[in-house]
Short mmCIF file of C-alpha atoms in Angstrom, two decimals:
data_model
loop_
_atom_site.label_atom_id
_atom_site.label_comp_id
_atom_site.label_asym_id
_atom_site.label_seq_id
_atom_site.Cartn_x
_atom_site.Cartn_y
_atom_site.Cartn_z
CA UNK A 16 -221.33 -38.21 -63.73
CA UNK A 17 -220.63 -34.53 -63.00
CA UNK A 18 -221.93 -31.87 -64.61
CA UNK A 19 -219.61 -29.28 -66.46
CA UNK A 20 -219.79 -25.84 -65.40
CA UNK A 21 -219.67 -23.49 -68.02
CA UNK A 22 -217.55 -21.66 -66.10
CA UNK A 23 -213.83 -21.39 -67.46
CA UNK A 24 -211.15 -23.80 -65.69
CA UNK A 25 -208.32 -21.75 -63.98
CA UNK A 26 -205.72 -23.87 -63.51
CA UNK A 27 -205.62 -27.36 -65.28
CA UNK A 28 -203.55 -30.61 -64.62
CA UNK A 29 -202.70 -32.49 -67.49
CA UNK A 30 -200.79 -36.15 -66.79
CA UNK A 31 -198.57 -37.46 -69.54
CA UNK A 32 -196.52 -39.44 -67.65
CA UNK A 33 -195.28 -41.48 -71.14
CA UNK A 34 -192.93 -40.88 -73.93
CA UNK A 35 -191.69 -37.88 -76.14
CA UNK A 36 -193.47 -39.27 -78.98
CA UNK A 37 -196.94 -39.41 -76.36
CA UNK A 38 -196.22 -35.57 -75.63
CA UNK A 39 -196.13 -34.46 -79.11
CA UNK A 40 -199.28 -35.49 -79.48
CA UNK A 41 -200.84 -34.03 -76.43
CA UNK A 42 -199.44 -31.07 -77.62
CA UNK A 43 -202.88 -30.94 -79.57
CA UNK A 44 -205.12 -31.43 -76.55
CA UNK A 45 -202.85 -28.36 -75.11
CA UNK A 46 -203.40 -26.09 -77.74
CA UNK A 47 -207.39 -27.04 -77.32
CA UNK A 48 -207.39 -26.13 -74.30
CA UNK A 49 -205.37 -22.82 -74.49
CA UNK A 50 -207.68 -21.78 -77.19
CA UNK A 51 -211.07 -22.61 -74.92
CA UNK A 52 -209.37 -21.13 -71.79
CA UNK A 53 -206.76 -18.49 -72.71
CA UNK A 54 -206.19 -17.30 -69.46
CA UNK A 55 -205.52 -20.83 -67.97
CA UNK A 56 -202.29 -22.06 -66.30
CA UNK A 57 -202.03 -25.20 -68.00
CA UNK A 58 -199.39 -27.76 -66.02
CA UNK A 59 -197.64 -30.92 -67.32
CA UNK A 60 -196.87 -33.70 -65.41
CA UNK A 61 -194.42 -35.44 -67.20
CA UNK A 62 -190.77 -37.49 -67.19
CA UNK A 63 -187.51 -34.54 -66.55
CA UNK A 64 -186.11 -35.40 -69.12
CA UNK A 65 -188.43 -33.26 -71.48
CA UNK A 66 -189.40 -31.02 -69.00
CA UNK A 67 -187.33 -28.52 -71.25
CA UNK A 68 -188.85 -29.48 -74.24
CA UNK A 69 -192.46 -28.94 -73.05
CA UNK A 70 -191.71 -25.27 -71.93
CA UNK A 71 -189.46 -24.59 -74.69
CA UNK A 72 -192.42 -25.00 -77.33
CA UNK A 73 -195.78 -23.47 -75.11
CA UNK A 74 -196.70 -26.97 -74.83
CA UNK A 75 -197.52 -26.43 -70.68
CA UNK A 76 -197.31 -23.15 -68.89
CA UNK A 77 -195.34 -25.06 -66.14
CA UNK A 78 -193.97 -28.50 -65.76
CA UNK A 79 -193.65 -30.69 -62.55
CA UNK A 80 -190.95 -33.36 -63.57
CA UNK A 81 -190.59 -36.70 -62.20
CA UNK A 82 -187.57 -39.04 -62.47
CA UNK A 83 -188.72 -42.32 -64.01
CA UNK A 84 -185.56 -44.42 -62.74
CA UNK A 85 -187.33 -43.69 -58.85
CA UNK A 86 -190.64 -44.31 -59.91
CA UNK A 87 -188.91 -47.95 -60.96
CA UNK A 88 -186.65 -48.35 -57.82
CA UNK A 89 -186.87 -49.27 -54.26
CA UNK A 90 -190.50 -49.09 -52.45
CA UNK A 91 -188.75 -46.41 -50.33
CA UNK A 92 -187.66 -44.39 -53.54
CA UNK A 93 -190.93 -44.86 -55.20
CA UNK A 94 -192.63 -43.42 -52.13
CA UNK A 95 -190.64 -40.52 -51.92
CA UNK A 96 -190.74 -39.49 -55.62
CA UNK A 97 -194.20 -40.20 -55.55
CA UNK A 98 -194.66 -37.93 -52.16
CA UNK A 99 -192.83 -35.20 -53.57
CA UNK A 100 -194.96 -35.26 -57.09
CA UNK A 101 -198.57 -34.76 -55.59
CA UNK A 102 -196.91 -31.76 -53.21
CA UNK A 103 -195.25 -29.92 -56.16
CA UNK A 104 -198.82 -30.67 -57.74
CA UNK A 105 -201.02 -29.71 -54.94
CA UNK A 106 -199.98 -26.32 -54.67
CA UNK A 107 -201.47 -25.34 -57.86
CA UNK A 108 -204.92 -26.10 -56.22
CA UNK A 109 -205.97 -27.48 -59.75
CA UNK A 110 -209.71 -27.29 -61.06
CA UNK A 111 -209.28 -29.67 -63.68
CA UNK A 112 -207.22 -32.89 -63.92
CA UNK A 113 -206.83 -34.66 -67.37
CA UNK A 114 -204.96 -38.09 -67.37
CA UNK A 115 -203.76 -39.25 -70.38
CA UNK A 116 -201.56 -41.96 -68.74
CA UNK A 117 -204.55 -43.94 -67.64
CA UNK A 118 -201.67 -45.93 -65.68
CA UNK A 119 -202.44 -47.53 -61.88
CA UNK A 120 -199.51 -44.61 -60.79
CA UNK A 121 -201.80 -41.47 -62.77
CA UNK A 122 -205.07 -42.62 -61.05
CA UNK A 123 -203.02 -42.49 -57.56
CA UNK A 124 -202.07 -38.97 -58.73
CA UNK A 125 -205.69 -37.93 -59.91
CA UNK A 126 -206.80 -38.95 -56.43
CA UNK A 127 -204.42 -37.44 -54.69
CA UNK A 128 -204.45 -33.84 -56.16
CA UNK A 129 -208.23 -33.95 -56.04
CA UNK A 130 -209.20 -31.60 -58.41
CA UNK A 131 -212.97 -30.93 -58.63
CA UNK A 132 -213.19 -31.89 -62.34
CA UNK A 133 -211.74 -35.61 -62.90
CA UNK A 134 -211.53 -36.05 -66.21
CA UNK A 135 -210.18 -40.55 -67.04
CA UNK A 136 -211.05 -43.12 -69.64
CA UNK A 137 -214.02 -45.66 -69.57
CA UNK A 138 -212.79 -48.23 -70.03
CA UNK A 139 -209.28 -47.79 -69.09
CA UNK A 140 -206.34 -48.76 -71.83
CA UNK A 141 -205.92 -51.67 -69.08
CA UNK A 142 -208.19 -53.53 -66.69
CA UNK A 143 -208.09 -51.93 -63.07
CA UNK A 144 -206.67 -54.91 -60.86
CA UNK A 145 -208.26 -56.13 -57.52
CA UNK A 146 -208.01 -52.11 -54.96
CA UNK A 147 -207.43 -49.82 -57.93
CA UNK A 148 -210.18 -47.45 -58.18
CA UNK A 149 -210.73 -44.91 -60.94
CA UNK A 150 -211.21 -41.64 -59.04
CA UNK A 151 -212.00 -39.73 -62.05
CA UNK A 152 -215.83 -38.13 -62.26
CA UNK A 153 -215.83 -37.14 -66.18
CA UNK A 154 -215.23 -40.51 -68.47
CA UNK A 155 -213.82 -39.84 -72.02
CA UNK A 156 -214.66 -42.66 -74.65
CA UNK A 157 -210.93 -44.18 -75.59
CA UNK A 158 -210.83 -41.97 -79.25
CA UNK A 159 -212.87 -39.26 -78.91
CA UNK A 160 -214.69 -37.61 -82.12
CA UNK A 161 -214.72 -40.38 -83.96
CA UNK A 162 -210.86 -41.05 -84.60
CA UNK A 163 -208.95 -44.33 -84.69
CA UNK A 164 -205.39 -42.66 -84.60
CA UNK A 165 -204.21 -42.64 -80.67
CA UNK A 166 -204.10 -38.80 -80.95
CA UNK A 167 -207.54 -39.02 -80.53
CA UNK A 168 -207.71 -41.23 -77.50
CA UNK A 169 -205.53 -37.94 -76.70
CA UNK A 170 -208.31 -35.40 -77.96
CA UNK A 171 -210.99 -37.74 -76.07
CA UNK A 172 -211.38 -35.58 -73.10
CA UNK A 173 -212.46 -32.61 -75.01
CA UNK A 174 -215.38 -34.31 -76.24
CA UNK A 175 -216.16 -35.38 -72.44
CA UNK A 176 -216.06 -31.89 -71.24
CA UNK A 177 -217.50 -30.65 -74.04
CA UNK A 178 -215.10 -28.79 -75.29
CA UNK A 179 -215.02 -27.76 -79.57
CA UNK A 180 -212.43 -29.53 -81.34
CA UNK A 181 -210.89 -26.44 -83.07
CA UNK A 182 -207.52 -28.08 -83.93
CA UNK A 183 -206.38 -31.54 -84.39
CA UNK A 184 -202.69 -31.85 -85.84
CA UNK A 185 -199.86 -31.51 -83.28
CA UNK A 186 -197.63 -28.42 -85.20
CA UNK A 187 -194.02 -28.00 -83.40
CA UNK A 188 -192.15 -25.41 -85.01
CA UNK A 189 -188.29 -25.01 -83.53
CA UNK A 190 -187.42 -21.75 -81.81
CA UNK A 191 -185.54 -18.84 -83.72
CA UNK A 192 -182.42 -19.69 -81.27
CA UNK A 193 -182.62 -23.62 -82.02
CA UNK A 194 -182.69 -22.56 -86.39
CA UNK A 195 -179.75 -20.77 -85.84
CA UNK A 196 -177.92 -23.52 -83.64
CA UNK A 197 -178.72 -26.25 -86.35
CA UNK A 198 -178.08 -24.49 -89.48
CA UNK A 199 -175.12 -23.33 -88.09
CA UNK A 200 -174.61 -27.64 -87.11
CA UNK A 201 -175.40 -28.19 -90.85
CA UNK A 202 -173.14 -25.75 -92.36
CA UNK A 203 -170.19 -27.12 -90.87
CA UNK A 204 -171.01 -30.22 -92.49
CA UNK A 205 -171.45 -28.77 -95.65
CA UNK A 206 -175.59 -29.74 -95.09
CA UNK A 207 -178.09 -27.82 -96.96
CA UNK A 208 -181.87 -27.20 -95.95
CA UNK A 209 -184.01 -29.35 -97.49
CA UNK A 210 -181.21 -31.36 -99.04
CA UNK A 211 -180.90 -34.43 -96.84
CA UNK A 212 -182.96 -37.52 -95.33
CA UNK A 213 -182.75 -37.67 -91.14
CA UNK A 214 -182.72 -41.22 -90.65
CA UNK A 215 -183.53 -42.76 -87.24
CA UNK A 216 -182.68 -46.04 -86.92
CA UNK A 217 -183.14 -46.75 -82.72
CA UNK A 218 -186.24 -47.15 -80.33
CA UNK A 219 -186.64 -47.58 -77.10
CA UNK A 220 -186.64 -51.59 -77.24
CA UNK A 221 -184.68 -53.55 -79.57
CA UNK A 222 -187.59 -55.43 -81.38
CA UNK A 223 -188.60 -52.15 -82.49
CA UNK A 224 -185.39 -51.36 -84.68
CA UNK A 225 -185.07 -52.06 -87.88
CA UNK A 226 -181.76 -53.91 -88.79
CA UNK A 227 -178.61 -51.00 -88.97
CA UNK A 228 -177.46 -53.09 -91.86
CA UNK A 229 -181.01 -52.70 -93.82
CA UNK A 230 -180.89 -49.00 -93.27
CA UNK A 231 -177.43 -48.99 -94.61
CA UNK A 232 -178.59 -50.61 -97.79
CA UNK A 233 -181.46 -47.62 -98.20
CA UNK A 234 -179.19 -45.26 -97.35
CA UNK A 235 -176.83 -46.13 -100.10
CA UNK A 236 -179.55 -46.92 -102.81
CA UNK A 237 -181.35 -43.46 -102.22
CA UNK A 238 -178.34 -41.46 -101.55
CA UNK A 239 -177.13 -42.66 -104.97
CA UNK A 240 -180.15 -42.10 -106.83
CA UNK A 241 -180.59 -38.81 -105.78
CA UNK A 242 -177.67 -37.04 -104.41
CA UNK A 243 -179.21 -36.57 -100.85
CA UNK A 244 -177.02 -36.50 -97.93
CA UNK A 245 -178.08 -38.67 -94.71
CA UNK A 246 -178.19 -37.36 -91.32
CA UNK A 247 -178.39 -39.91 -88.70
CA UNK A 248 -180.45 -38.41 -85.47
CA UNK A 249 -180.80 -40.26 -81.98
CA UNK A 250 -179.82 -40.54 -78.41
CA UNK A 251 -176.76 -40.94 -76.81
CA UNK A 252 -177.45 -45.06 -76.03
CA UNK A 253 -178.02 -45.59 -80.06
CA UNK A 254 -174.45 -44.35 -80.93
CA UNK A 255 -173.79 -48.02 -81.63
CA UNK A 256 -176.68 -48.44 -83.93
CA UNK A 257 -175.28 -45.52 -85.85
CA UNK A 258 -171.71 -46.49 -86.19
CA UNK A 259 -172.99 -50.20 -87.35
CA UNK A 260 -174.59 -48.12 -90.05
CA UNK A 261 -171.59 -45.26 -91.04
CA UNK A 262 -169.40 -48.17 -91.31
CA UNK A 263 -171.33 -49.57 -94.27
CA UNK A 264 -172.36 -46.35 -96.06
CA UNK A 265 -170.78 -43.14 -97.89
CA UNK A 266 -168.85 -40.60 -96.45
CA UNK A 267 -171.53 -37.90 -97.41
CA UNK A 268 -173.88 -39.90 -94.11
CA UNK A 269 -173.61 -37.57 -91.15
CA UNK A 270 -174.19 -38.97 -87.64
CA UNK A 271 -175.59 -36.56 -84.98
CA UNK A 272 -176.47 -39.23 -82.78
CA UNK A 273 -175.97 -38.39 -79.22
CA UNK A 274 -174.80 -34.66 -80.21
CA UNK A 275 -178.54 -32.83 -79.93
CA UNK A 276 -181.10 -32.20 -77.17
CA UNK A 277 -184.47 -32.44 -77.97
CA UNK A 278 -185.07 -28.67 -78.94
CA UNK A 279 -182.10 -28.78 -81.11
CA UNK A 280 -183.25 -32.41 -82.72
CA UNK A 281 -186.73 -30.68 -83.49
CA UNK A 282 -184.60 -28.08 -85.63
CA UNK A 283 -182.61 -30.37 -87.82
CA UNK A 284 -185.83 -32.14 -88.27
CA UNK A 285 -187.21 -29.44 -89.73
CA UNK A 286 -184.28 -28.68 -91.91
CA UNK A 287 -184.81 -32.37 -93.74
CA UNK A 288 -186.22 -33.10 -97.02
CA UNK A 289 -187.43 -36.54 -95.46
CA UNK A 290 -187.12 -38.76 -92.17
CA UNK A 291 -186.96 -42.48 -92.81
CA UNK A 292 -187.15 -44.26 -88.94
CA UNK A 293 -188.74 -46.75 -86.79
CA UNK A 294 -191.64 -46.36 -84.82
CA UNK A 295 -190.75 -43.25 -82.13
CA UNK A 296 -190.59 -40.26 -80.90
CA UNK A 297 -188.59 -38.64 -83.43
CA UNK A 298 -191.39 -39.97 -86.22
CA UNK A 299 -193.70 -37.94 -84.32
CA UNK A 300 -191.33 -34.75 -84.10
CA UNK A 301 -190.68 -34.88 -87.67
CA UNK A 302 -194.54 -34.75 -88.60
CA UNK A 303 -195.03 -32.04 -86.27
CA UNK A 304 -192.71 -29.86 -87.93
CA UNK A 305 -194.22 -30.69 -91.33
CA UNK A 306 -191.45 -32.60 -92.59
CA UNK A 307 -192.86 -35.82 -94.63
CA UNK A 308 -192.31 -39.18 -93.04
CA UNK A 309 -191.52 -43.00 -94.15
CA UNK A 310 -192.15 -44.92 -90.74
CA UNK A 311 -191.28 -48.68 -90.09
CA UNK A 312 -193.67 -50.50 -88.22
CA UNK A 313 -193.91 -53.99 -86.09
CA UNK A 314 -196.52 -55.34 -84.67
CA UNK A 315 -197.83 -52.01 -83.45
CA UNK A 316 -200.80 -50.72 -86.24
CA UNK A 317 -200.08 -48.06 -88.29
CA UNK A 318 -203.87 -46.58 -88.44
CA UNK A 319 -203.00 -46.41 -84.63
CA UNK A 320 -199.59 -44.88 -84.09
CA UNK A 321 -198.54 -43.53 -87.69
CA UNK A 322 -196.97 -40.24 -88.71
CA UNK A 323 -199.96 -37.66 -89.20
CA UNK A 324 -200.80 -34.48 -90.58
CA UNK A 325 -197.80 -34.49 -93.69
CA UNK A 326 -197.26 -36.73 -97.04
CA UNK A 327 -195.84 -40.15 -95.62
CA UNK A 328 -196.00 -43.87 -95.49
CA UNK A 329 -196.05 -46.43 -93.01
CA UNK A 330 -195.01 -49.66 -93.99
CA UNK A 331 -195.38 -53.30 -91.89
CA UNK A 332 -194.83 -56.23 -92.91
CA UNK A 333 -197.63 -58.68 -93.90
CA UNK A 334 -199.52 -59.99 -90.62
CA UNK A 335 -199.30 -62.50 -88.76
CA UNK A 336 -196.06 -62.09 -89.12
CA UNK A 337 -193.54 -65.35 -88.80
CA UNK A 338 -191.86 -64.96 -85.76
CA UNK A 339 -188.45 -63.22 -86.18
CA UNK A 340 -186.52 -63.77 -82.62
CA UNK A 341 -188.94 -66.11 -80.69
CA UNK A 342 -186.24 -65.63 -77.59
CA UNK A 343 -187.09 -61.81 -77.59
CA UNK A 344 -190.62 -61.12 -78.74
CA UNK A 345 -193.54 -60.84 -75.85
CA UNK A 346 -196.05 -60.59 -78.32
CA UNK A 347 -199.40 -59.54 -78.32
CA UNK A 348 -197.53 -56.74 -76.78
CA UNK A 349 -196.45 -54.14 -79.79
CA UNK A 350 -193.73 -52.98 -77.87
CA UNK A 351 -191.83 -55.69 -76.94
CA UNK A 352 -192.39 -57.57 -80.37
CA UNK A 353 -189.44 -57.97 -83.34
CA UNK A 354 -192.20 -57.84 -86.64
CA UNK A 355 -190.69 -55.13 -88.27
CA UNK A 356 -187.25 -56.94 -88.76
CA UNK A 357 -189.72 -59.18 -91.47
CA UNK A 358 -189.29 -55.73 -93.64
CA UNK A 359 -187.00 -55.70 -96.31
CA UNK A 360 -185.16 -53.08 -98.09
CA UNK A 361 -186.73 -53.02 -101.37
CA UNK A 362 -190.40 -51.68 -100.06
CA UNK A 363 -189.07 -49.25 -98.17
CA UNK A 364 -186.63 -47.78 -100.75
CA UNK A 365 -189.68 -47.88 -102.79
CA UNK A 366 -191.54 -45.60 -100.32
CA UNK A 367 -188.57 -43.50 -99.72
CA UNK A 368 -188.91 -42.94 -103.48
CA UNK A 369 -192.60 -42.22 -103.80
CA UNK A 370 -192.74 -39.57 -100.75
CA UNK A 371 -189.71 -37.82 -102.21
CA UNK A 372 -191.55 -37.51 -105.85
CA UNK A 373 -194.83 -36.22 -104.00
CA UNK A 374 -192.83 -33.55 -102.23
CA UNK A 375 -190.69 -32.81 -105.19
CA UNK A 376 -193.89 -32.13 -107.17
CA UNK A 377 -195.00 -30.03 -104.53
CA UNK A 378 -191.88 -27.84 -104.63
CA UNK A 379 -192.24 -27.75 -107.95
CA UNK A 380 -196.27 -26.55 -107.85
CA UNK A 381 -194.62 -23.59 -105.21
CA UNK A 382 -191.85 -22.43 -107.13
#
């Protein structure tokens, strides 16, 4: 294995080649490593799509994008998207690579850009298959310092370069701008601060949603019980979702589904009393802002993947669960398995409840 210089790292790759929710919490390996090497240009490789995001919140000094519809197309457009990656990379003459993606596409990368300091995972998240080599020379354990959560399979490489863990919970505040914008958004609904639930109902695969109809019931339990007004959050393809579940609730349920970019999402986030949603990236948003969190889990563990750092809940249903569209789930793989339909709505009305009274005493304590 090589030896760590104690010399700082100038100029540091670090691959997250996966999903919002993924790059929230790398945001803590960032901050790490800002705070070890202040005067390092830290780069991002990660998806376009939040390239904005990244910058927008210090996350990376710079970003190289990639588009993730190439990476999935013709050999030809693979090749080229994957030829024009490593040169945008390569010019940064990197010290230091990090790859959190651990993917078969990352280690090509790694190789490629040939950084001095490799840093990869022993063993990787998935068997290397007959010609894939790992070209990394620094191995970090798959959760470093002793965690379970995955933000520590994130935090793992500062343990392998020796690096002090000086701060662990992602915290993603909005910018001044992006305030402004949403409670400007709110107003004009007659929204208050810290006077309604965000509700997320999508996910990025159907087995991880939670039935619309479900949240609808929730949403007009709690929003009876306590006078809270619901804003629905998501992207553009879960307008559907959202109008399944407006057509079954109040008129006081909002739907911004569709309407906010990323930066602007993070803001109304912030604004919420509570976010009640599946398994995602928004979850992961809202607990980096501070706001508390109920999350609704499938197959995918909790311990693993839930919201951290703010009061919350994570419920699943009891395991093994019976199978709840045997046409649709791929199970053992969390991601493309239906367990959290098993959930009902009176557990997770319940847990709506109980995070609300633990933040309402805390209010209370401030004022």
């Amino acid at each position: 294995m090589l030896q760590i210089s104690p010399a700082p790292f100038h100029s540091i790759l670090v691959i997250q080649t996966k999903f919002i929710g993924d790059l929230v919490l790398a945001s803590a390996l960032a901050k790490n490593l800002r705070l070890e090497f202040p005067g390092a240009s830290i780069v991002f490789l990660c998806e376009a799509r939040f390239e904005s995001f990244v910058m927008a919140h210090g996350i990376a000094s710079e970003v190289v994008a990639f588009r993730r519809d190439r990476m999935r197309g013709t050999p030809l457009e693979r090749g080229k998207e994957l030829y024009a990656m490593v040169r945008a990379l390569r010019r940064f003459r990197f010290d230091l690579t990090i790859d959190l993606s651990d993917s078969k596409t990352s280690r090509i990368v790694t190789g490629l850009v040939n950084a001095k300091t490799r840093v990869g995972y022993n063993p990787s998240e998935r068997p290397l298959r007959m010609l894939e080599r790992q070209p990394a020379n620094v191995f970090a354990k798959p959760y470093g310092f002793d965690g379970q959560h995955f933000l520590y399979r994130y935090l793992s490489p500062l343990e392998a370069l020796g690096i002090e863990l000086r701060t662990v919970i992602p915290n993603l505040q909005p910018l001044p701008l992006e305030t402004a914008k949403a409670l400007a958004l709110l107003g004009q609904h007659h929204l208050r601060p810290n006077a309604f639930i965000a509700v997320h109902a999508g996910a990025s695969f159907e087995g991880r949603r939670w039935q619309p109809e479900r949240f609808a019931a929730v949403i007009v339990e709690i929003a009876g019980e306590t006078g809270l007004d619901v804003v629905l959050v998501g992207g553009p393809d879960e307008r559907e979702i959202a109008e399944r579940i407006v057509a079954r609730t109040a008129p006081s349920v909002v739907s911004l589904v569709g309407d906010l970019s990323l930066e602007s999402l993070l803001a109304v986030l912030k604004q919420a009393r509570l976010f009640l949603g599946n398994e995602s990236g928004p979850m992961h948003m809202a607990a980096a802002t501070g706001t508390p969190v109920v999350g609704l889990f499938g197959l995918t563990e909790p311990s693993r993947w839930g919201p951290v750092g703010v009061p919350s809940i994570s419920l699943q249903p009891p395991m093994p669960c019976a199978c709840m569209a045997e046409d649709l789930c791929r199970a053992p793989d969390p991601s493309k398995a239906c367990c959290v339909w098993g959930l009902e709505v009176k557990p997770v009305v319940d847990a709506v409840r109980e995070v609300l009274s633990r933040t309402e005493m805390k209010l209370e304590r401030a004022i």
